[in-house]
Amino acid sequence: MDNLENGSKFYNDVVATFDRAASYTNFEKGLLEQIKVCNAVYKFQFPLEVDGKVQVIEGIRVHHSNHKSPVKGGIRYSQFVNEDEVKALATLMTFKCAVVDVPFGGAKGGIKIKTRDYTEDQLERITRRYTTELIKKNMIGPGIDVPAPDYGSGSREMAWIADTYATFKFDDLNALACVTGKPLGQGGLRGRTEATGLGLFYGLREAMSNAEDMKALGLSTGLAGKRVVVQGLGNVGFFSAKFCLEGGAVVVGIIEREGGVYNAKGLDVEALFKHRQETKSVLDFLGAKNFANGMELMEADCDILIPAALENQITGDNAPRIKAKIVAEGANGPMTKEAEEILLKKGVLILPDLYMNAGGVTVSYFEWLKDLSHVRFGRMEKRFQEMATLQLVSSFEKITGKTLDTKERKLLTHGADEKDLVYSGLEETMISAYNEIREVKNKNKIVDLRTAAFVSSIEKLGASYMALGIFP
Ligand code: NAD
């Protein structure tokens, strides 16, 4: 499949899931069509001077749904960016936000470049120009469209976007809220970098706490001792692997584009990440077996597979050989419809992308709130909370005649700071959303969680259109 076919397949699969889910709702056909379609597609080109020659760079931004403002979604930097892929990702963003009750419409953007072919200075010029093109069309702003990082981009690119926007809109007090995923010193939020992987971990842990569902898979509850394989050691893959490891799982395999590594006793994820930074490869990692073809490792004997790289990685071709009992989708659209049917028939529990990687947009929402309020979470109440608990502890000691040791006292009287509050807000969001999706699944006798998550989102979107009173 070339990248255009890949993009259309991805979009068609998202639309097919929507259509299947829509059949469980009672909304009028026209309203469902409005909920399904992408509202706006803006494609543009701009020149970049490289070594005295001009290159034409392609950019795109898609707004899927404006039922809420602003719209939100990452910007992908990849040579494979194409219109259908970005439409699929923008569509997913709408339903993802609805699943976790984040009050944004869905959007997505892309810059069609192979990042490794450009210097940092050139990437900065490309990012600033991309932002300028969006400003010119009024397609970016704290109340209009708030981008974020995606595949190939991170906090550095978000800082360039924020700075470009703030330069043009120098009198906008809320300018920094035009983008999320920024570095801390520029309106960023503690906990945003790891949010998607952390959210995946909370989601997986919640799903695995259900004894009935785990029994059906032949697994005990909880992550402890479960064998995990992760595809992609980027932002989502690295943090998913790290939190699963800290949660008691054994990360036996990691797959990157250059190949994969496997160790039945478990891999030290942080050491492997460092090893890849130093050697540019995951291969030849201490004590691990090399897999020159990383895709083979997707089929390794394990309990949980976390695809966290790109779309269409589990297909009709390799799905029959997948041995994992749970597939937790870190990436967007990592499996095709054909693969999904095969895995569901095999009884695999699929934890769908629009829920599993929603931690990123949830914490982006918190970052946007922080930028609009101009105050760090916890700043007003941390000390008050500490003093109030300290007084309670002192009264308790006086009444009981017992004294807490320093460690216990510190643990009890610690006031919540920004990171505590972000982690707690994310944990609450992921737990509530999982139980809501599971309830919709059971109530409607739906086979899979993806369809159930879409049904839950469509119901919310439908209700918000109906509230406008323009639909029957
Ligand atoms: P990233 O660029 O940080 O990491 C992606 C990693 O995948 C890279 O290390 C890359 O080398 C690797 N990779 C590429 N092709 C591969 C292949 N064929 N096999 C194995 N590894 C391969 O990107 P990311 O932000 O981690 O995004 C990954 C996925 O998660 C994307 O689908 C993205 O849309 C989705 N996502 C990201 C976020 C976020 O907050 N970053 C949020 C939600 C969803």
Coordinates of C-alpha atoms and ligand atoms in Angstrom, one line a residue:
M1 CA 0.0 0.0 0.0
D2 CA 1.4 3.4 -0.9
N3 CA 0.8 6.3 1.5
L4 CA -2.2 7.7 -0.4
E5 CA -3.9 4.2 -0.3
N6 CA -2.9 4.0 3.3
G7 CA -4.5 7.3 4.1
S8 CA -7.8 6.5 2.2
K9 CA -7.9 3.1 3.9
F10 CA -7.5 4.8 7.3
Y11 CA -10.3 7.3 6.5
N12 CA -12.6 4.7 5.1
D13 CA -12.2 2.6 8.2
V14 CA -13.0 5.5 10.5
V15 CA -16.1 6.3 8.5
A16 CA -17.1 2.6 8.5
T17 CA -16.8 2.5 12.3
F18 CA -18.9 5.7 12.5
D19 CA -21.6 4.2 10.3
R20 CA -21.7 1.0 12.3
A21 CA -22.0 3.0 15.6
A22 CA -24.5 5.4 14.2
S23 CA -26.9 2.5 13.6
Y24 CA -27.2 2.2 17.4
T25 CA -28.5 5.8 17.7
N26 CA -31.8 7.3 16.8
F27 CA -30.7 10.5 15.2
E28 CA -32.0 11.7 11.9
K29 CA -29.9 10.7 8.8
G30 CA -29.0 14.3 8.0
L31 CA -27.8 15.1 11.5
L32 CA -25.7 11.9 11.4
E33 CA -24.2 13.1 8.1
Q34 CA -23.3 16.5 9.6
I35 CA -21.7 14.8 12.6
K36 CA -19.7 12.5 10.2
V37 CA -18.3 14.9 7.6
C38 CA -15.2 17.1 7.9
N39 CA -16.3 20.8 8.0
A40 CA -13.2 22.3 6.4
V41 CA -10.0 21.3 4.6
Y42 CA -7.3 23.9 4.0
K43 CA -4.4 22.8 1.9
F44 CA -1.5 25.2 1.2
Q45 CA 2.0 25.4 -0.1
F46 CA 4.9 27.7 0.8
P47 CA 8.5 28.2 -0.3
L48 CA 11.5 27.2 1.8
E49 CA 15.0 28.3 0.8
V50 CA 17.6 25.5 1.3
D51 CA 21.2 26.0 0.2
G52 CA 20.2 28.7 -2.3
K53 CA 17.5 26.6 -3.9
V54 CA 13.7 26.8 -3.4
Q55 CA 11.7 23.9 -2.1
V56 CA 7.9 23.9 -2.0
I57 CA 6.5 22.6 1.3
E58 CA 3.0 21.3 1.6
G59 CA 0.8 22.0 4.6
I60 CA -2.7 21.0 5.6
R61 CA -5.2 21.7 8.4
V62 CA -8.5 20.0 8.7
H63 CA -11.4 21.1 10.9
H64 CA -13.7 18.1 11.4
S65 CA -16.3 19.5 13.7
N66 CA -17.1 23.0 15.0
H67 CA -19.9 21.9 17.3
K68 CA -17.6 23.3 20.1
S69 CA -14.9 25.9 20.0
P70 CA -12.0 25.8 19.8
V71 CA -11.2 22.8 17.6
K72 CA -8.2 20.9 18.6
G73 CA -5.7 18.4 17.2
G74 CA -2.0 17.7 16.6
I75 CA 0.3 18.6 13.7
R76 CA 2.0 15.6 12.1
Y77 CA 5.4 16.1 10.5
S78 CA 5.9 13.2 8.1
Q79 CA 6.7 12.6 4.4
F80 CA 3.6 10.4 4.3
V81 CA 1.1 13.1 5.3
N82 CA -1.9 13.1 2.9
E83 CA -5.4 14.6 2.9
D84 CA -7.3 11.4 3.8
E85 CA -4.9 10.6 6.6
V86 CA -5.4 14.0 8.2
K87 CA -9.2 13.8 7.7
A88 CA -9.2 10.5 9.5
L89 CA -7.1 11.9 12.3
A90 CA -9.3 15.1 12.6
T91 CA -12.5 12.9 12.7
L92 CA -11.0 10.7 15.4
M93 CA -10.2 13.9 17.4
T94 CA -13.8 14.9 17.5
F95 CA -14.9 11.6 18.9
K96 CA -11.9 11.3 21.2
C97 CA -12.7 14.7 22.8
A98 CA -16.3 13.6 23.3
V99 CA -15.3 10.3 24.9
V100 CA -13.4 12.1 27.6
D101 CA -15.7 15.1 27.9
V102 CA -13.1 17.6 26.6
P103 CA -15.1 20.6 25.3
F104 CA -13.4 20.9 21.9
G105 CA -14.2 20.0 18.3
G106 CA -11.8 17.8 16.3
A107 CA -9.0 19.0 14.0
K108 CA -5.6 17.8 12.7
G109 CA -2.8 19.2 10.7
G110 CA 0.2 18.0 8.7
I111 CA 3.4 19.2 7.2
K112 CA 4.7 16.9 4.4
I113 CA 8.4 16.6 5.2
K114 CA 10.9 14.0 6.2
T115 CA 12.1 15.7 9.3
R116 CA 15.5 14.0 9.3
D117 CA 16.3 15.8 6.0
Y118 CA 16.1 19.2 7.6
T119 CA 18.3 21.2 10.1
E120 CA 16.8 22.6 13.2
D121 CA 16.9 26.1 11.7
Q122 CA 15.0 24.9 8.6
L123 CA 12.4 23.1 10.8
E124 CA 11.9 26.3 12.7
R125 CA 11.4 28.3 9.5
I126 CA 8.9 25.7 8.2
T127 CA 7.0 25.7 11.5
R128 CA 6.8 29.5 11.7
R129 CA 5.7 29.8 8.1
Y130 CA 3.1 27.0 8.6
T131 CA 1.8 29.0 11.6
T132 CA 1.7 32.2 9.7
E133 CA -0.3 30.6 6.9
L134 CA -2.9 29.5 9.5
I135 CA -2.9 33.0 11.1
K136 CA -3.6 34.5 7.6
K137 CA -6.7 32.4 7.3
N138 CA -7.8 32.9 10.9
M139 CA -7.4 29.1 11.5
I140 CA -5.4 29.3 14.7
G141 CA -6.1 31.0 18.1
P142 CA -7.1 30.2 21.7
G143 CA -10.9 30.3 20.7
I144 CA -10.5 29.1 17.1
D145 CA -8.1 26.2 16.7
V146 CA -5.5 25.0 19.2
P147 CA -2.9 22.6 17.7
A148 CA -0.7 20.2 19.7
P149 CA 2.2 17.8 19.0
D150 CA 1.7 14.6 17.0
Y151 CA 4.0 12.2 15.2
G152 CA 7.2 13.9 14.3
S153 CA 6.6 17.1 16.4
G154 CA 7.1 18.0 20.1
S155 CA 7.4 20.8 22.6
R156 CA 10.1 22.5 20.5
E157 CA 7.8 22.9 17.5
M158 CA 4.9 24.0 19.8
A159 CA 7.2 26.8 21.3
W160 CA 7.9 28.1 17.8
I161 CA 4.1 28.1 17.0
A162 CA 3.3 30.0 20.2
D163 CA 6.0 32.5 19.7
T164 CA 5.0 33.1 16.0
Y165 CA 1.3 33.6 17.1
A166 CA 2.2 35.8 20.0
T167 CA 4.4 38.0 17.7
F168 CA 1.4 38.6 15.3
K169 CA -1.2 38.9 18.1
F170 CA 1.0 40.9 20.5
D171 CA -2.0 42.5 22.2
D172 CA -3.8 39.2 22.9
L173 CA -3.4 38.4 26.6
N174 CA -4.3 34.8 25.9
A175 CA -1.9 34.3 23.0
L176 CA -0.1 31.4 24.6
A177 CA -3.3 29.4 24.7
C178 CA -3.1 29.1 20.9
V179 CA -1.3 25.8 21.1
T180 CA -0.6 23.1 23.7
G181 CA 2.3 20.7 24.5
K182 CA 4.5 23.7 25.0
P183 CA 7.7 23.7 27.1
L184 CA 7.2 24.7 30.8
G185 CA 8.8 28.1 30.4
Q186 CA 6.4 29.1 27.7
G187 CA 3.0 28.4 29.2
G188 CA 3.4 24.6 29.2
L189 CA 2.0 22.3 31.9
R190 CA 3.7 19.8 34.2
G191 CA 2.6 16.3 33.1
R192 CA 1.8 17.2 29.5
T193 CA 4.8 15.4 27.9
E194 CA 4.0 12.0 29.4
A195 CA 0.2 12.5 29.3
T196 CA -0.7 10.2 26.4
G197 CA 1.4 7.3 27.7
L198 CA 0.2 7.9 31.3
G199 CA -3.4 8.0 30.1
L200 CA -2.9 4.7 28.3
F201 CA -1.5 3.2 31.4
Y202 CA -4.5 4.4 33.5
G203 CA -6.9 3.0 30.8
L204 CA -5.2 -0.3 30.6
R205 CA -5.1 -0.7 34.4
E206 CA -8.8 0.1 34.7
A207 CA -9.7 -2.4 31.9
M208 CA -7.5 -5.0 33.6
S209 CA -9.2 -4.5 37.0
N210 CA -12.4 -6.0 35.8
A211 CA -12.3 -9.7 36.9
E212 CA -15.1 -10.8 34.6
D213 CA -13.4 -9.3 31.4
M214 CA -10.0 -10.7 32.4
K215 CA -11.5 -14.1 33.1
A216 CA -12.9 -14.2 29.6
L217 CA -9.3 -13.6 28.3
G218 CA -7.8 -16.3 30.6
L219 CA -5.9 -13.6 32.5
S220 CA -5.7 -12.6 36.2
T221 CA -6.6 -9.1 37.0
G222 CA -4.0 -6.3 37.2
L223 CA -0.9 -5.5 35.2
A224 CA 1.6 -7.1 37.6
G225 CA 3.7 -9.7 35.8
K226 CA 1.9 -9.3 32.4
R227 CA 4.1 -9.4 29.3
V228 CA 4.0 -6.3 27.2
V229 CA 5.3 -5.6 23.6
V230 CA 5.4 -2.0 22.4
Q231 CA 5.7 -0.7 18.9
G232 CA 7.3 2.7 18.7
L233 CA 9.7 4.2 21.2
G234 CA 8.6 7.8 20.6
N235 CA 6.5 10.0 23.0
V236 CA 3.5 7.7 23.3
G237 CA 5.4 4.4 23.1
F238 CA 8.2 5.3 25.5
F239 CA 5.9 6.7 28.3
S240 CA 3.3 3.8 27.8
A241 CA 6.2 1.3 28.3
K242 CA 7.7 3.2 31.2
F243 CA 4.4 3.5 33.1
C244 CA 3.4 -0.1 32.4
L245 CA 6.8 -1.2 33.8
E246 CA 6.4 1.0 36.9
G247 CA 2.9 -0.6 37.2
G248 CA 4.4 -4.0 37.5
A249 CA 4.3 -5.3 33.9
V250 CA 7.2 -6.9 32.2
V251 CA 8.1 -5.1 29.0
V252 CA 9.5 -8.0 26.9
G253 CA 9.7 -6.4 23.5
I254 CA 10.2 -3.0 21.9
I255 CA 9.9 -2.4 18.1
E256 CA 11.3 0.6 16.2
R257 CA 11.6 1.3 12.5
E258 CA 15.2 -0.2 12.4
G259 CA 14.1 -3.5 14.1
G260 CA 13.1 -4.8 17.5
V261 CA 14.6 -6.2 20.7
Y262 CA 13.2 -8.9 22.9
N263 CA 14.1 -10.1 26.4
A264 CA 11.7 -12.6 28.2
K265 CA 13.0 -11.3 31.5
G266 CA 12.1 -7.8 30.7
L267 CA 13.8 -4.7 29.2
D268 CA 14.9 -1.6 31.1
V269 CA 12.9 0.9 29.1
E270 CA 14.7 4.0 30.1
A271 CA 18.1 2.4 29.5
L272 CA 16.9 1.3 26.0
F273 CA 15.7 4.8 25.2
K274 CA 19.1 6.1 26.1
H275 CA 20.8 3.4 24.1
R276 CA 18.8 4.4 21.0
Q277 CA 19.7 8.0 21.5
E278 CA 23.4 7.2 21.6
T279 CA 23.5 4.5 18.9
K280 CA 20.5 5.6 16.8
S281 CA 19.1 2.1 17.1
V282 CA 17.3 -0.1 19.6
L283 CA 19.3 -3.1 18.3
D284 CA 22.3 -4.6 20.2
F285 CA 20.8 -3.7 23.6
L286 CA 22.4 -5.5 26.5
G287 CA 20.9 -9.0 27.1
A288 CA 18.2 -8.6 24.4
K289 CA 17.6 -10.6 21.3
N290 CA 17.7 -8.6 18.0
F291 CA 14.8 -8.8 15.5
A292 CA 16.0 -7.3 12.2
N293 CA 12.4 -7.3 11.0
G294 CA 10.6 -5.6 13.9
M295 CA 7.2 -6.6 12.5
E296 CA 7.9 -10.2 13.5
L297 CA 8.0 -9.1 17.1
M298 CA 4.4 -7.9 16.9
E299 CA 3.5 -11.6 16.7
A300 CA 5.6 -12.5 19.8
D301 CA 4.1 -14.5 22.7
C302 CA 2.8 -11.7 25.1
D303 CA -0.3 -10.7 27.0
I304 CA -0.5 -7.0 25.8
L305 CA 0.5 -5.5 22.5
I306 CA 0.7 -1.7 22.4
P307 CA 1.0 -0.3 18.9
A308 CA 2.3 3.3 19.4
A309 CA 3.8 4.3 16.1
L310 CA 1.6 4.7 13.1
E311 CA -1.6 3.6 11.5
N312 CA -2.3 0.3 9.6
Q313 CA 0.3 -1.7 11.4
I314 CA -1.9 -4.7 12.3
T315 CA -3.5 -5.9 9.1
G316 CA -5.5 -8.8 7.7
D317 CA -2.1 -10.3 6.9
N318 CA -0.5 -10.4 10.4
A319 CA -3.6 -10.3 12.6
P320 CA -4.1 -14.1 12.5
R321 CA -0.6 -14.6 14.0
I322 CA -1.0 -11.9 16.8
K323 CA -0.8 -13.7 20.2
A324 CA -1.6 -10.9 22.5
K325 CA -4.8 -11.1 24.4
I326 CA -5.2 -7.4 24.8
V327 CA -4.3 -4.8 22.1
A328 CA -4.0 -1.3 23.7
E329 CA -4.0 1.2 20.8
G330 CA -1.5 4.0 21.6
A331 CA -1.3 5.2 18.0
N332 CA -4.2 6.4 16.0
G333 CA -5.7 3.8 13.7
P334 CA -3.0 1.2 14.2
M335 CA -5.2 -1.7 12.9
T336 CA -7.3 -2.1 9.8
K337 CA -10.9 -3.1 9.8
E338 CA -10.0 -6.6 8.5
A339 CA -7.5 -7.0 11.3
E340 CA -10.1 -5.9 13.9
E341 CA -12.6 -8.5 12.7
I342 CA -10.0 -11.2 12.9
L343 CA -8.8 -10.2 16.4
L344 CA -12.4 -9.9 17.7
K345 CA -13.2 -13.4 16.4
K346 CA -10.1 -14.6 18.3
G347 CA -11.6 -13.0 21.5
V348 CA -8.9 -10.3 21.8
L349 CA -9.8 -7.3 23.9
I350 CA -9.2 -4.2 21.8
L351 CA -8.8 -1.0 23.8
P352 CA -9.5 1.6 21.0
D353 CA -7.3 4.6 20.1
L354 CA -10.0 7.2 20.6
Y355 CA -10.1 6.2 24.2
M356 CA -6.6 4.9 24.9
N357 CA -4.6 7.9 23.6
A358 CA -7.1 10.5 24.8
G359 CA -4.8 11.4 27.7
G360 CA -2.9 13.8 25.4
V361 CA -5.9 15.9 24.6
T362 CA -7.2 15.7 28.2
V363 CA -4.0 17.2 29.6
S364 CA -3.9 19.6 26.6
Y365 CA -7.3 20.8 27.8
F366 CA -5.8 21.4 31.3
E367 CA -2.9 23.3 29.7
W368 CA -5.3 25.5 27.7
L369 CA -7.2 26.2 31.0
K370 CA -4.0 27.2 32.8
D371 CA -3.0 29.5 29.9
L372 CA -6.4 31.2 30.0
S373 CA -6.5 31.5 33.8
H374 CA -2.8 32.7 33.9
V375 CA -2.2 30.8 37.1
R376 CA -0.5 27.6 37.9
F377 CA -2.7 24.7 39.1
G378 CA -2.3 24.4 42.9
R379 CA -0.8 27.8 43.4
M380 CA -3.7 29.2 45.4
E381 CA -4.6 26.2 47.6
K382 CA -1.4 24.1 48.1
R383 CA -0.2 25.8 51.3
F384 CA -3.7 26.2 52.7
Q385 CA -4.4 22.5 52.1
E386 CA -1.0 21.7 53.8
M387 CA -1.8 23.8 56.9
A388 CA -5.3 22.4 57.2
T389 CA -4.1 18.8 57.1
L390 CA -1.3 19.6 59.5
Q391 CA -3.7 21.0 62.0
L392 CA -5.9 17.9 61.6
V393 CA -2.8 15.6 62.1
S394 CA -1.7 17.6 65.2
S395 CA -5.2 17.3 66.7
F396 CA -5.2 13.5 66.0
E397 CA -1.8 13.2 67.7
K398 CA -3.0 15.1 70.7
I399 CA -6.2 13.1 71.1
T400 CA -4.6 9.6 70.6
G401 CA -1.3 10.4 72.2
K402 CA 0.4 8.8 69.1
T403 CA 3.1 10.6 67.0
L404 CA 3.5 10.1 63.3
D405 CA 7.0 9.7 61.9
T406 CA 8.4 12.3 59.6
K407 CA 7.7 10.2 56.5
E408 CA 4.0 9.6 57.4
R409 CA 3.5 13.2 58.4
K410 CA 4.9 14.4 55.1
L411 CA 2.8 12.0 53.1
L412 CA -0.4 13.1 54.8
T413 CA 0.2 16.8 54.9
H414 CA 1.6 17.2 51.3
G415 CA -0.6 19.8 49.5
A416 CA -1.3 19.0 45.8
D417 CA 1.0 20.8 43.3
E418 CA 0.4 21.1 39.6
K419 CA 1.7 17.7 38.6
D420 CA -0.4 16.0 41.3
L421 CA -3.5 17.7 40.1
V422 CA -2.8 17.0 36.4
Y423 CA -2.2 13.3 37.2
S424 CA -5.3 13.1 39.3
G425 CA -7.5 14.9 36.7
L426 CA -6.2 12.5 34.1
E427 CA -6.7 9.4 36.2
E428 CA -10.3 10.4 37.0
T429 CA -11.0 11.1 33.3
M430 CA -9.6 7.8 32.1
I431 CA -11.4 5.7 34.7
S432 CA -14.8 7.5 34.2
A433 CA -14.6 7.3 30.5
Y434 CA -13.7 3.6 30.5
N435 CA -16.7 2.7 32.7
E436 CA -19.0 4.9 30.6
I437 CA -17.9 3.1 27.3
R438 CA -18.2 -0.3 29.0
E439 CA -21.7 0.6 30.1
V440 CA -22.8 1.7 26.6
K441 CA -21.3 -1.6 25.3
N442 CA -23.3 -3.7 27.7
K443 CA -26.5 -1.7 27.4
N444 CA -26.6 -1.9 23.6
K445 CA -25.1 -5.5 23.5
I446 CA -22.2 -4.2 21.3
V447 CA -19.4 -6.6 20.7
D448 CA -16.4 -4.2 20.8
L449 CA -15.3 -1.2 22.8
R450 CA -14.5 0.9 19.7
T451 CA -18.1 0.8 18.4
A452 CA -19.3 1.5 21.9
A453 CA -16.9 4.5 22.3
F454 CA -18.2 5.9 19.0
V455 CA -21.8 5.4 20.1
S456 CA -21.1 7.2 23.3
S457 CA -19.5 10.1 21.4
I458 CA -22.2 10.3 18.7
E459 CA -24.9 10.5 21.5
K460 CA -23.0 13.5 23.0
L461 CA -22.5 15.3 19.7
G462 CA -26.1 14.7 18.7
A463 CA -27.3 16.1 21.9
S464 CA -25.2 19.2 21.4
Y465 CA -26.7 19.8 17.9
M466 CA -30.2 19.1 19.1
A467 CA -29.8 21.7 21.8
L468 CA -29.4 24.3 19.0
G469 CA -33.0 23.4 18.1
I470 CA -32.3 23.3 14.3
F471 CA -32.6 19.6 13.9
P472 CA -35.8 17.5 14.2
Ligands
NAD1 P1 6.7 10.2 17.9 O1 7.2 10.8 16.6 O2 7.2 10.8 19.2 O3 7.1 8.6 17.9 C1 6.8 7.7 16.9 C2 7.8 6.6 17.0 O4 7.4 5.6 16.1 C3 9.2 7.1 16.5 O5 10.2 6.8 17.5 C4 9.4 6.4 15.2 O6 10.8 6.1 14.9 C5 8.6 5.1 15.4 N1 8.2 4.4 14.2 C6 8.0 4.9 12.9 N2 7.7 4.0 12.1 C7 7.8 2.8 12.8 C8 7.6 1.4 12.4 N3 7.3 1.1 11.2 N4 7.8 0.5 13.4 C9 8.2 0.9 14.6 N5 8.3 2.1 15.0 C10 8.1 3.1 14.1 O7 5.1 10.2 17.7 P2 4.1 10.1 18.9 O8 3.7 11.4 19.3 O9 4.6 9.1 19.9 O10 2.8 9.5 18.1 C11 2.7 8.1 17.8 C12 1.3 7.8 17.5 O11 0.5 8.2 18.7 C13 0.7 8.5 16.3 O12 -0.3 7.7 15.7 C14 0.0 9.7 16.9 O13 -1.1 10.2 16.1 C15 -0.6 9.1 18.2 N6 -0.9 10.1 19.3 C16 0.1 10.9 19.8 C17 -0.2 11.8 20.8 C18 0.8 12.6 21.5 O14 0.4 13.3 22.5 N7 2.0 12.7 21.1 C19 -1.5 11.8 21.3 C20 -2.5 11.0 20.8 C21 -2.1 10.1 19.8

